[in-house]
mmCIF file of N, CA and C in Angstrom:
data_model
loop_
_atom_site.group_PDB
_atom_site.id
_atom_site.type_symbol
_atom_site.label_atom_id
_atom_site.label_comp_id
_atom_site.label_asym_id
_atom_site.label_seq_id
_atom_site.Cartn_x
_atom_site.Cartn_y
_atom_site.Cartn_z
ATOM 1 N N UNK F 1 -75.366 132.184 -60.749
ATOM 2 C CA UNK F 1 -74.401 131.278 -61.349
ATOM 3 C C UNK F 1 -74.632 129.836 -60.870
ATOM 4 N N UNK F 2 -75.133 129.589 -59.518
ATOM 5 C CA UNK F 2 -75.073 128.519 -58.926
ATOM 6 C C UNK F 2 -76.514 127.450 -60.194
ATOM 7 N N UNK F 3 -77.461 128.392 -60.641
ATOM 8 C CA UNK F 3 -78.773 127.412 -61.398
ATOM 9 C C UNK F 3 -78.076 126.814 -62.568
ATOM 10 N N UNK F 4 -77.099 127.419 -62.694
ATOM 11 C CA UNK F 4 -76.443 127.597 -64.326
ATOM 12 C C UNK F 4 -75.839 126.183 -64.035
ATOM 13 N N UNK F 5 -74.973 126.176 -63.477
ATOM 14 C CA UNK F 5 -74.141 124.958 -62.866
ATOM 15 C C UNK F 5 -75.075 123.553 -62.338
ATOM 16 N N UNK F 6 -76.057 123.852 -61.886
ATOM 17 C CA UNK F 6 -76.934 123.039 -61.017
ATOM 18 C C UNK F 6 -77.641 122.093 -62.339
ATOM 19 N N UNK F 7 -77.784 123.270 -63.263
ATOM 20 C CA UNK F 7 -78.457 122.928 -64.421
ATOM 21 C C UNK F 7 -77.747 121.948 -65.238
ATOM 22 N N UNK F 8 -76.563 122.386 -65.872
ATOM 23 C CA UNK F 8 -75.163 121.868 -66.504
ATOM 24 C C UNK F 8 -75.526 120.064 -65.369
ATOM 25 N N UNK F 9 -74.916 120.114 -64.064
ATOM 26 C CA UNK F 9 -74.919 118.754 -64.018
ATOM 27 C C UNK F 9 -76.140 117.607 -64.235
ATOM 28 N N UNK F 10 -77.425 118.358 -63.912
ATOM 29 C CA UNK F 10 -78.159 117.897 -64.238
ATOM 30 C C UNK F 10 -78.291 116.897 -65.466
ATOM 31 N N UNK F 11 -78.032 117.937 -66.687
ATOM 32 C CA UNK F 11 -78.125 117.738 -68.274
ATOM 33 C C UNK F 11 -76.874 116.550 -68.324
ATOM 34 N N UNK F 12 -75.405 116.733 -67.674
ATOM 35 C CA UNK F 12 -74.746 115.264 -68.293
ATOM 36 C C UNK F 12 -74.637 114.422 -67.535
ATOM 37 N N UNK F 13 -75.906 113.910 -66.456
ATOM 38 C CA UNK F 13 -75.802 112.974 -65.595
ATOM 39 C C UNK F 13 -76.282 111.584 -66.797
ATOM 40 N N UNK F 14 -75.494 110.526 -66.574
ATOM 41 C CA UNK F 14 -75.726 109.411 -67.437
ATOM 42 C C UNK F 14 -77.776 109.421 -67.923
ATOM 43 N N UNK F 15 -78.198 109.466 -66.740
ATOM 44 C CA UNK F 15 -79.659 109.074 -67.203
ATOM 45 C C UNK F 15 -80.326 109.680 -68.186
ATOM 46 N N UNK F 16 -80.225 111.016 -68.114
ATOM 47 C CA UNK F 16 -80.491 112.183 -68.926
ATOM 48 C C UNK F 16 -79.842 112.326 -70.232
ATOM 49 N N UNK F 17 -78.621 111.634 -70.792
ATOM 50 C CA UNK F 17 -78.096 111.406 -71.867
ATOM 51 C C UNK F 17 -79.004 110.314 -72.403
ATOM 52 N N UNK F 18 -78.774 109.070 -71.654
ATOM 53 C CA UNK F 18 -79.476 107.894 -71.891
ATOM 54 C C UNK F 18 -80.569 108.214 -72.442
ATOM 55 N N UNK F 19 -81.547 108.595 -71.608
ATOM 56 C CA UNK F 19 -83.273 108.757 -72.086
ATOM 57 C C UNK F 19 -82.612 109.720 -73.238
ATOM 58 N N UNK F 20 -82.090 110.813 -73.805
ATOM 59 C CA UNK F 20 -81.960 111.561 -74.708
ATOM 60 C C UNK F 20 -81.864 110.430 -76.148
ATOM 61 N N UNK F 21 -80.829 109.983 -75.962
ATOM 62 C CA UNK F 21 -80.643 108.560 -77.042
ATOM 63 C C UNK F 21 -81.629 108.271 -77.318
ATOM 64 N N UNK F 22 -82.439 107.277 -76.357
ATOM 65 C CA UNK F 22 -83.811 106.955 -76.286
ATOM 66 C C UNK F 22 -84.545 107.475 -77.070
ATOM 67 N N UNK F 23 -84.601 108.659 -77.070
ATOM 68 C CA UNK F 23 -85.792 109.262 -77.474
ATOM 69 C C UNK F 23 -85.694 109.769 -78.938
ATOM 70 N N UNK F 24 -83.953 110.164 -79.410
ATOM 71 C CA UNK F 24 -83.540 110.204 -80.518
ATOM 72 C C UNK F 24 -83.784 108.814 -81.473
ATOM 73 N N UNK F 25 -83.760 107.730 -81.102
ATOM 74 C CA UNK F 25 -83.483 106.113 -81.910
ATOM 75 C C UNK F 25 -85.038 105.908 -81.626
ATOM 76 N N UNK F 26 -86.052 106.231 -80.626
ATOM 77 C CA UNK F 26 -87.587 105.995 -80.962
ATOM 78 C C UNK F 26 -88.158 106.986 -82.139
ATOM 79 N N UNK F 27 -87.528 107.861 -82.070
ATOM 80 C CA UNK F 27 -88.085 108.955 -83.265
ATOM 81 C C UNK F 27 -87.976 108.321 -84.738
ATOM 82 N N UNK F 28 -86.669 107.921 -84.777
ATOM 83 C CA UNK F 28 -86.038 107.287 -86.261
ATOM 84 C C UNK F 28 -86.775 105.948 -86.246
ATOM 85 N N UNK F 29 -86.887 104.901 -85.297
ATOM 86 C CA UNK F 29 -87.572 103.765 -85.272
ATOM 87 C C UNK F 29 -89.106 104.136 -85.779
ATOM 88 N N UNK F 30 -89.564 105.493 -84.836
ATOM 89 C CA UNK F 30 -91.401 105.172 -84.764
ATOM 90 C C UNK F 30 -91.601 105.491 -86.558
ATOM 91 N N UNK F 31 -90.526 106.620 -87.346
ATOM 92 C CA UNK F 31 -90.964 106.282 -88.767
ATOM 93 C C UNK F 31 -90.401 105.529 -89.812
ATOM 94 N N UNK F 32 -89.380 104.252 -89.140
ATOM 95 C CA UNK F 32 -89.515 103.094 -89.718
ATOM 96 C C UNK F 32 -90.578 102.374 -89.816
ATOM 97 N N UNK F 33 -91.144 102.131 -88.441
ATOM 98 C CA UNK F 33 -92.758 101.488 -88.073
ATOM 99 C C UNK F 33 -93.559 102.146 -89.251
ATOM 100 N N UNK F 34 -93.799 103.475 -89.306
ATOM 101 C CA UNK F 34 -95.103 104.354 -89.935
ATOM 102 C C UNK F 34 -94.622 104.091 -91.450
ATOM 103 N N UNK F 35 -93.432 104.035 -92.106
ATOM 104 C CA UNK F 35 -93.178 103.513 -93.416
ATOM 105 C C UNK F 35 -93.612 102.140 -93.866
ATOM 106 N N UNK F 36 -93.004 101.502 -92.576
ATOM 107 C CA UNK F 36 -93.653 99.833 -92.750
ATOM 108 C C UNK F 36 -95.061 99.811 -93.409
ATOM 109 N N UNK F 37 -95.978 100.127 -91.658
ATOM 110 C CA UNK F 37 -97.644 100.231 -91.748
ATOM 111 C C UNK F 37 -98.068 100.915 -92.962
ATOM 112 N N UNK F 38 -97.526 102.326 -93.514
ATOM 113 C CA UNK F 38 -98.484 103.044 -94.430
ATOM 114 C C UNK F 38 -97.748 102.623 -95.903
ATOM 115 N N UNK F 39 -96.015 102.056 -96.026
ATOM 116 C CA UNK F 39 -95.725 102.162 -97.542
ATOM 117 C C UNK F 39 -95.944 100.231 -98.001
ATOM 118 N N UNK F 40 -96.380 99.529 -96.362
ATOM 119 C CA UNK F 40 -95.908 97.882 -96.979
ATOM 120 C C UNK F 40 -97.488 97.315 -96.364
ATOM 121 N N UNK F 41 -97.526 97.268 -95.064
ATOM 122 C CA UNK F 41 -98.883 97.131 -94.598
ATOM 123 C C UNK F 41 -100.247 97.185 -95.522
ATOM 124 N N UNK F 42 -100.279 98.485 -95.235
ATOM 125 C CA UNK F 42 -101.948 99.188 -95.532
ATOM 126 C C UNK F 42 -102.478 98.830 -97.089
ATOM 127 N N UNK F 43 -101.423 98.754 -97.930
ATOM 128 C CA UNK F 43 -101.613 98.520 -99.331
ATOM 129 C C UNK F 43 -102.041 97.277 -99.109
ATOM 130 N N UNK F 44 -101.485 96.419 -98.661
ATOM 131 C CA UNK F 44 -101.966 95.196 -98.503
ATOM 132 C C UNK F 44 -103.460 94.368 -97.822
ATOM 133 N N UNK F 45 -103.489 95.179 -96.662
ATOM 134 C CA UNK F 45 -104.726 95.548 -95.723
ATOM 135 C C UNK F 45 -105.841 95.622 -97.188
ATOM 136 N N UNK F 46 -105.236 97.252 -98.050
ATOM 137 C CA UNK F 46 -106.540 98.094 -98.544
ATOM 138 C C UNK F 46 -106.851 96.910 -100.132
ATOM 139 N N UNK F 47 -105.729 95.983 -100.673
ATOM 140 C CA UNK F 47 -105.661 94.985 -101.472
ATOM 141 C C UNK F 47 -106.836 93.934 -101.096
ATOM 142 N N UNK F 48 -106.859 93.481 -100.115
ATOM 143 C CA UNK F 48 -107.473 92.701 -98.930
ATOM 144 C C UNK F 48 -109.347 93.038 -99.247
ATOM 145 N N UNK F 49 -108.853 94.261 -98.825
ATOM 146 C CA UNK F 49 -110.119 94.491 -98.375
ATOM 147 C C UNK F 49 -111.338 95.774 -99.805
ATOM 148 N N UNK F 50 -110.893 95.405 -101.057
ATOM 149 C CA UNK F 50 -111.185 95.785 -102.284
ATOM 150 C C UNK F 50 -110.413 97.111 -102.296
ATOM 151 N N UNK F 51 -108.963 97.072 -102.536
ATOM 152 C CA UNK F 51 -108.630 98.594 -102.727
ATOM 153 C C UNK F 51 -109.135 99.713 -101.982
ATOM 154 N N UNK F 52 -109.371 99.556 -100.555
ATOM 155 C CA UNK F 52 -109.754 101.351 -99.763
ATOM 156 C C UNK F 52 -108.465 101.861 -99.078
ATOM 157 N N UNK F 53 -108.364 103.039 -99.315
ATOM 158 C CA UNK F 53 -107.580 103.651 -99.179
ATOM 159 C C UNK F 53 -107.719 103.906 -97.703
ATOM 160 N N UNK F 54 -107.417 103.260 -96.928
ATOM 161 C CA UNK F 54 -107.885 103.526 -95.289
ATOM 162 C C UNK F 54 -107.620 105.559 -94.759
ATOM 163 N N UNK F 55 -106.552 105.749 -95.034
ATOM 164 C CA UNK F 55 -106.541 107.061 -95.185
ATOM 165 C C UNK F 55 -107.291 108.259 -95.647
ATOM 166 N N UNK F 56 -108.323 107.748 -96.304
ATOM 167 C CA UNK F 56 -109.312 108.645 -96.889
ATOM 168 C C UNK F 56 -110.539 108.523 -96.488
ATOM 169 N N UNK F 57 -110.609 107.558 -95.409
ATOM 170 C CA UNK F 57 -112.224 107.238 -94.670
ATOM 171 C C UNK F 57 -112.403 108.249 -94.094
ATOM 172 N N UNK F 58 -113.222 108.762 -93.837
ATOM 173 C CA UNK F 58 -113.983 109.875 -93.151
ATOM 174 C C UNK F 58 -115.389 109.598 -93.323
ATOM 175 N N UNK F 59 -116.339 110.077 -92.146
ATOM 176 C CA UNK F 59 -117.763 110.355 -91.876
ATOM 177 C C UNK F 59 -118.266 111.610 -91.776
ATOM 178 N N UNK F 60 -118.454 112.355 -92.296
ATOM 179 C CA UNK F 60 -118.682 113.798 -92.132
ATOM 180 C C UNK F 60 -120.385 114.362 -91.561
ATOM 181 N N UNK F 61 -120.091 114.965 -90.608
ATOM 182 C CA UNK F 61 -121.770 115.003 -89.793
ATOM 183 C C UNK F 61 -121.918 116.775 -89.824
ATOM 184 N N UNK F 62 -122.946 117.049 -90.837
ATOM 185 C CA UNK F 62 -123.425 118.030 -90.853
ATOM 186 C C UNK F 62 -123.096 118.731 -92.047
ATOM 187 N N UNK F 63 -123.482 119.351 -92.019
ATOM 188 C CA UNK F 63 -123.569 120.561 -93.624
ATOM 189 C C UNK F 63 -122.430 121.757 -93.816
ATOM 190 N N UNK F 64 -121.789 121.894 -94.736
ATOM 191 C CA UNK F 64 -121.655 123.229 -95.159
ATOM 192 C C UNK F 64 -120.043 123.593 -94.482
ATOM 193 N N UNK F 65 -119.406 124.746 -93.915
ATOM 194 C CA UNK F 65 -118.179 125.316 -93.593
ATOM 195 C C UNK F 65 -118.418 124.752 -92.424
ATOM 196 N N UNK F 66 -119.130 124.563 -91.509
ATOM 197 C CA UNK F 66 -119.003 123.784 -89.905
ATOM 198 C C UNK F 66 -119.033 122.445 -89.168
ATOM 199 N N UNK F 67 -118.935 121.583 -90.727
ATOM 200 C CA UNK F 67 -119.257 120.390 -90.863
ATOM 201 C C UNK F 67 -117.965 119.611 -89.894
ATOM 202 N N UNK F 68 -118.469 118.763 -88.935
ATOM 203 C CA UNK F 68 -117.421 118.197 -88.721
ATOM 204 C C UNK F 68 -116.910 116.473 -89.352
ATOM 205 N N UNK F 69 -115.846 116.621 -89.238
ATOM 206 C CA UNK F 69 -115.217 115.400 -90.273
ATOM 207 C C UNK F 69 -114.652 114.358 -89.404
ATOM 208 N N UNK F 70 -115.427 113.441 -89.173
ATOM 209 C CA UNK F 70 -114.538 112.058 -88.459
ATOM 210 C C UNK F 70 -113.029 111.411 -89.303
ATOM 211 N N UNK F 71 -112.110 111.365 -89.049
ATOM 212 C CA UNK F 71 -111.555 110.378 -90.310
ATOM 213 C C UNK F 71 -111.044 109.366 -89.739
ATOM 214 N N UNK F 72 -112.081 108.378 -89.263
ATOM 215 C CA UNK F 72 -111.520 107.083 -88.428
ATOM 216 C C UNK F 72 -110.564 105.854 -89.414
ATOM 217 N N UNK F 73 -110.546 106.496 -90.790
ATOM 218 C CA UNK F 73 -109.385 105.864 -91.448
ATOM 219 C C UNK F 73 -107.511 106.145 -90.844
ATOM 220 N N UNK F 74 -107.899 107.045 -90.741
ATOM 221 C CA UNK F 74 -106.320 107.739 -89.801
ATOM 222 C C UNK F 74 -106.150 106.970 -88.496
ATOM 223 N N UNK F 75 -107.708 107.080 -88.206
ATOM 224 C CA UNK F 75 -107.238 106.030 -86.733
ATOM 225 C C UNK F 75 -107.023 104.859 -86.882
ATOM 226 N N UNK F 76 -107.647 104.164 -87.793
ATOM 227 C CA UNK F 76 -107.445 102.960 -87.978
ATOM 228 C C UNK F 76 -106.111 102.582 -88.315
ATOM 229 N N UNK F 77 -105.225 103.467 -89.280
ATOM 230 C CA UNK F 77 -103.908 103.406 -89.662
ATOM 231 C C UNK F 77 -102.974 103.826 -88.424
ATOM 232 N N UNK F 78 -103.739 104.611 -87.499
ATOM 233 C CA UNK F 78 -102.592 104.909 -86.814
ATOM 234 C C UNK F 78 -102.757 103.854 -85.475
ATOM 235 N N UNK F 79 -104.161 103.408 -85.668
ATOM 236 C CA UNK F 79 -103.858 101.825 -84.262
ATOM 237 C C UNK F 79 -103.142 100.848 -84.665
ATOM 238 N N UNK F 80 -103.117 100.417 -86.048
ATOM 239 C CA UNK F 80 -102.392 99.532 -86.841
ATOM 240 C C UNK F 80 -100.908 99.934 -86.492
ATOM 241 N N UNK F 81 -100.538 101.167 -86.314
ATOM 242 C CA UNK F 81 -98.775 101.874 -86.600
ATOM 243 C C UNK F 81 -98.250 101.324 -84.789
ATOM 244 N N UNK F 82 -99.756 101.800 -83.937
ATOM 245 C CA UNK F 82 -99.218 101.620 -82.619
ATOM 246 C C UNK F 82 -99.312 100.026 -82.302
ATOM 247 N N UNK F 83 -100.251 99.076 -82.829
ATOM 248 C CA UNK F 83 -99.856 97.791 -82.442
ATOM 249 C C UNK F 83 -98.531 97.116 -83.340
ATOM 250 N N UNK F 84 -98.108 97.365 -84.645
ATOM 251 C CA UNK F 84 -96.967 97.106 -84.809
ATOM 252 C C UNK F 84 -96.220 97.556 -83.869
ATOM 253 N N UNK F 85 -95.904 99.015 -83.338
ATOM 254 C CA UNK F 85 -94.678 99.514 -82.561
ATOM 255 C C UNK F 85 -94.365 98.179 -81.352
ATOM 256 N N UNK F 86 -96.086 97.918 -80.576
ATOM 257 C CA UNK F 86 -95.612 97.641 -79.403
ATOM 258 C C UNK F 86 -95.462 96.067 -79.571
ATOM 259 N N UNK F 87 -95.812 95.646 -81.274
ATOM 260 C CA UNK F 87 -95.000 94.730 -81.185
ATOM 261 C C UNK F 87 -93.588 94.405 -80.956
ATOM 262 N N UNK F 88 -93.451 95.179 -81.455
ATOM 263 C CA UNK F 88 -91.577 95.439 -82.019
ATOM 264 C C UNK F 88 -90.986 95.417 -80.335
ATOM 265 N N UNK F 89 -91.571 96.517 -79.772
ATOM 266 C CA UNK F 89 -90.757 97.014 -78.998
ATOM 267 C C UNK F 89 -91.185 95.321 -77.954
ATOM 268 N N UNK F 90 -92.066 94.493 -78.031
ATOM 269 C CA UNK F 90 -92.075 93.727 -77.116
ATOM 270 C C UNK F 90 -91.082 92.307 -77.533
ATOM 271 N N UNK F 91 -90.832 92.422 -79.039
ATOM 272 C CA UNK F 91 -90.062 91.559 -79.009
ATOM 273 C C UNK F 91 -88.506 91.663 -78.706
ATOM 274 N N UNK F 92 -88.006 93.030 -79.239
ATOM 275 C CA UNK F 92 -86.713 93.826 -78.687
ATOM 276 C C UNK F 92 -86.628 93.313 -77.154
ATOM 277 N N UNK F 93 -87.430 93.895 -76.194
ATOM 278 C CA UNK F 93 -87.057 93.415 -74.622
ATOM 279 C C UNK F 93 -87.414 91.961 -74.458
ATOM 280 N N UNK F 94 -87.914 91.606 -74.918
ATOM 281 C CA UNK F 94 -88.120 89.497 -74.740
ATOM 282 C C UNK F 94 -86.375 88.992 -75.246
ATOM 283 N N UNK F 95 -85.525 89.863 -76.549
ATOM 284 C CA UNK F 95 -85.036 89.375 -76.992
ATOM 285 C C UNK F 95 -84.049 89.513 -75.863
ATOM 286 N N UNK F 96 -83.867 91.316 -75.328
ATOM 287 C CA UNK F 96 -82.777 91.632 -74.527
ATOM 288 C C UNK F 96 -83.102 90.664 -73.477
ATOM 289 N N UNK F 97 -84.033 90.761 -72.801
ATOM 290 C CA UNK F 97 -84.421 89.687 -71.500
ATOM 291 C C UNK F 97 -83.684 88.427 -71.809
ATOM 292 N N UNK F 98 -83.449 87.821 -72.736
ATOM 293 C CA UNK F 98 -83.257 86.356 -72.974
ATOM 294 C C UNK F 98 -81.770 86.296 -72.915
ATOM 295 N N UNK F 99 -81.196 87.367 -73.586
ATOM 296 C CA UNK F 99 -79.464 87.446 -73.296
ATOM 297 C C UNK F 99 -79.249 88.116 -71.985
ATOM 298 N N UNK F 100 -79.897 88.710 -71.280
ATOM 299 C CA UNK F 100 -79.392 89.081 -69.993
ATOM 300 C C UNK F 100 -79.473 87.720 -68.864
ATOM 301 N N UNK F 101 -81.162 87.255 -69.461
ATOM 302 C CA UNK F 101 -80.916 86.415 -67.755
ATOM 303 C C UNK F 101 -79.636 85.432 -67.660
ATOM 304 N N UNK F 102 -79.776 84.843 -66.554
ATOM 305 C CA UNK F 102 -78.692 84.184 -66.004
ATOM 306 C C UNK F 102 -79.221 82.463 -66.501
ATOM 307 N N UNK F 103 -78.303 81.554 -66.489
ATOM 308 C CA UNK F 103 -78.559 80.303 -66.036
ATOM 309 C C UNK F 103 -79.218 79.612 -64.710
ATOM 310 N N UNK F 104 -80.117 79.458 -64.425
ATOM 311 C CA UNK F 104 -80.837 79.392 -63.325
ATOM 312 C C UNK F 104 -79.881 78.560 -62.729
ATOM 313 N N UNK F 105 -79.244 77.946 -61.327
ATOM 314 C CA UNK F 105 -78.310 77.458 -60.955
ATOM 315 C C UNK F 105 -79.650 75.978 -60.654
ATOM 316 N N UNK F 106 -79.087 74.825 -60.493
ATOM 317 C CA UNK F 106 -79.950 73.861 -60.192
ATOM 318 C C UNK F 106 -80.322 74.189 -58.203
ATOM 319 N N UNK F 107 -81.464 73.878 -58.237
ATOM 320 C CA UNK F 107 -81.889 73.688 -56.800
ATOM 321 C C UNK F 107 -80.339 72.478 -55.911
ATOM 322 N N UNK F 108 -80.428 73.161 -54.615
ATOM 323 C CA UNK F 108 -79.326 72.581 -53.976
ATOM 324 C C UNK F 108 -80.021 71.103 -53.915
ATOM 325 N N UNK F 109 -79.589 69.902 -53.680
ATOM 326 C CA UNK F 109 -79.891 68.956 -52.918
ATOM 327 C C UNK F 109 -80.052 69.141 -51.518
ATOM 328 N N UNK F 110 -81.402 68.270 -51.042
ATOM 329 C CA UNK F 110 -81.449 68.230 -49.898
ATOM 330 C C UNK F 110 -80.649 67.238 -48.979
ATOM 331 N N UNK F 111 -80.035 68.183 -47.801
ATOM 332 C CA UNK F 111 -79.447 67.241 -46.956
ATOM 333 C C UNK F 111 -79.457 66.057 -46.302
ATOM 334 N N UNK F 112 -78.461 65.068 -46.480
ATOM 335 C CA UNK F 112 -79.350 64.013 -45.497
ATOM 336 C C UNK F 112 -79.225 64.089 -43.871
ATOM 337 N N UNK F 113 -79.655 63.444 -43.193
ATOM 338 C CA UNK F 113 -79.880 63.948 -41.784
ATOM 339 C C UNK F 113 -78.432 62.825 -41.295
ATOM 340 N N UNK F 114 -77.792 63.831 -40.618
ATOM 341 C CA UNK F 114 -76.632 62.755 -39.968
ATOM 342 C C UNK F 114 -77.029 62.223 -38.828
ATOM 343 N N UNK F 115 -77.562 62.773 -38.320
ATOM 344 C CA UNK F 115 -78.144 61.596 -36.977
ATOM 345 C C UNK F 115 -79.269 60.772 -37.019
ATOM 346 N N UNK F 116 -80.090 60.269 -36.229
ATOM 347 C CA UNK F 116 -81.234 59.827 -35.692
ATOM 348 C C UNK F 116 -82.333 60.363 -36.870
ATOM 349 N N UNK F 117 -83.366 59.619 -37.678
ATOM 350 C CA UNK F 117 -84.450 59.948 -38.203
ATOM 351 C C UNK F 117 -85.611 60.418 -36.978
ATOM 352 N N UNK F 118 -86.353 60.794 -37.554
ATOM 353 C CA UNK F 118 -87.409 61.133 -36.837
ATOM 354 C C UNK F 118 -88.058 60.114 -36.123
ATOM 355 N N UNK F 119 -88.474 58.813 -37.274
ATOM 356 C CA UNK F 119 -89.207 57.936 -36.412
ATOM 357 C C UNK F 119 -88.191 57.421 -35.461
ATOM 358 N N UNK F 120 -86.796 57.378 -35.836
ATOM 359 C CA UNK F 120 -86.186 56.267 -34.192
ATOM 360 C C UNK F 120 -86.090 57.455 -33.490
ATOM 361 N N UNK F 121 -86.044 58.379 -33.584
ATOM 362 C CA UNK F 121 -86.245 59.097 -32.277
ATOM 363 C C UNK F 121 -87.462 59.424 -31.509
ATOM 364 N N UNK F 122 -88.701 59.020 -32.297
ATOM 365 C CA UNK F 122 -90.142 58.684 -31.582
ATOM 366 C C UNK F 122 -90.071 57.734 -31.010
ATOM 367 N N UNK F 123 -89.310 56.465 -31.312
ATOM 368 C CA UNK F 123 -89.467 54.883 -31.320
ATOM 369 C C UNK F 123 -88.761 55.037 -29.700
ATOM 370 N N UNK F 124 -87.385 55.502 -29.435
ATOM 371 C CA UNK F 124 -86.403 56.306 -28.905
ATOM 372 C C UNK F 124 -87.328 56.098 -27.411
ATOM 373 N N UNK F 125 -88.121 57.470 -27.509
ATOM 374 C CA UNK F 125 -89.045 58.183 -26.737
ATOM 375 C C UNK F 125 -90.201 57.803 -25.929
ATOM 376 N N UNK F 126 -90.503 56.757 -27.122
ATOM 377 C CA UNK F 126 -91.459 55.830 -26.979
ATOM 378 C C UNK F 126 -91.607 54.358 -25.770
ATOM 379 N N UNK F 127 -90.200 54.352 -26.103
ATOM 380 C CA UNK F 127 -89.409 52.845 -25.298
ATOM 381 C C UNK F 127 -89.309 53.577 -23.799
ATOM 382 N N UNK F 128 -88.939 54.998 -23.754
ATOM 383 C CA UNK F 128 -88.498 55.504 -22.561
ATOM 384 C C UNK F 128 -89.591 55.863 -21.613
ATOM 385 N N UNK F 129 -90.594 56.131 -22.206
ATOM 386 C CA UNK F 129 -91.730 56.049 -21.589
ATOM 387 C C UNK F 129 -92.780 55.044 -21.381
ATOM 388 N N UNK F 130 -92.094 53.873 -21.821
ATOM 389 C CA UNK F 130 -93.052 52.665 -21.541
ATOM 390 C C UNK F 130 -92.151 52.064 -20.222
ATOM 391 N N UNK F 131 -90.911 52.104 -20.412
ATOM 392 C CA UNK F 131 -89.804 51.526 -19.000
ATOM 393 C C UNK F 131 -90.218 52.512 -18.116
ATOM 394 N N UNK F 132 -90.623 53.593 -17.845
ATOM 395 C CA UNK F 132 -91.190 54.606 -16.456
ATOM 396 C C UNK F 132 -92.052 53.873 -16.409
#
């Protein structure tokens, strides 16, 4: 009974909800991104670049049922999906960063010295050891 319980607090400690969210709103986000890149992007990209369907690139090396099939069009669409994401996601935390920080407070002023400067107290020192 005690894992059962151990388990239970585990699961509704704030962090573990949190990252859960997280991971629910990146799911729905990452195929906003992949709608973007493949339904607004890529058409445009494949417009660009004489109508290729980047999705259908493949290199195929070898013959017959054992042939293997590169399809570096997929990769290409899917490096395109991951540098949009980490755009996004870098402008999201630049944006949060910018409403969190603080007002930097101005540097204090420096004090002025209430007594004796340095040089009259050489000058000071100076006199006292010329009268010895």
């Amino acid at each position: 009974m005690g894992f059962i319980k151990e388990f239970k607090e585990f699961a509704m400690k704030g962090n573990v909800m949190d990252m859960a969210v997280g991971v629910i709103i990146g799911g729905a986000f990452g195929k906003i991104v992949s709608s973007l890149v493949d339904d607004v992007l890529m058409p445009l990209v494949g417009m660009v670049t004489g109508n290729i369907d980047f999705s259908s690139l493949a290199f195929k090396i070898g013959e017959g049922e054992g042939a293997a099939v590169l399809k570096y069009g997929n990769f290409i669409q899917n490096t395109v999906d991951f540098i949009i994401v980490a755009f996004c996601i870098f402008l999201m935390l630049k944006g949060i960063n910018k409403l969190n920080r603080k007002k930097e407070e101005p540097a204090p002023e420096p004090e002025t010295p209430k007594g004796p400067t340095q040089e009259e107290l050489l000058a000071e020192i100076r006199d006292l050891l010329k009268n010895k």
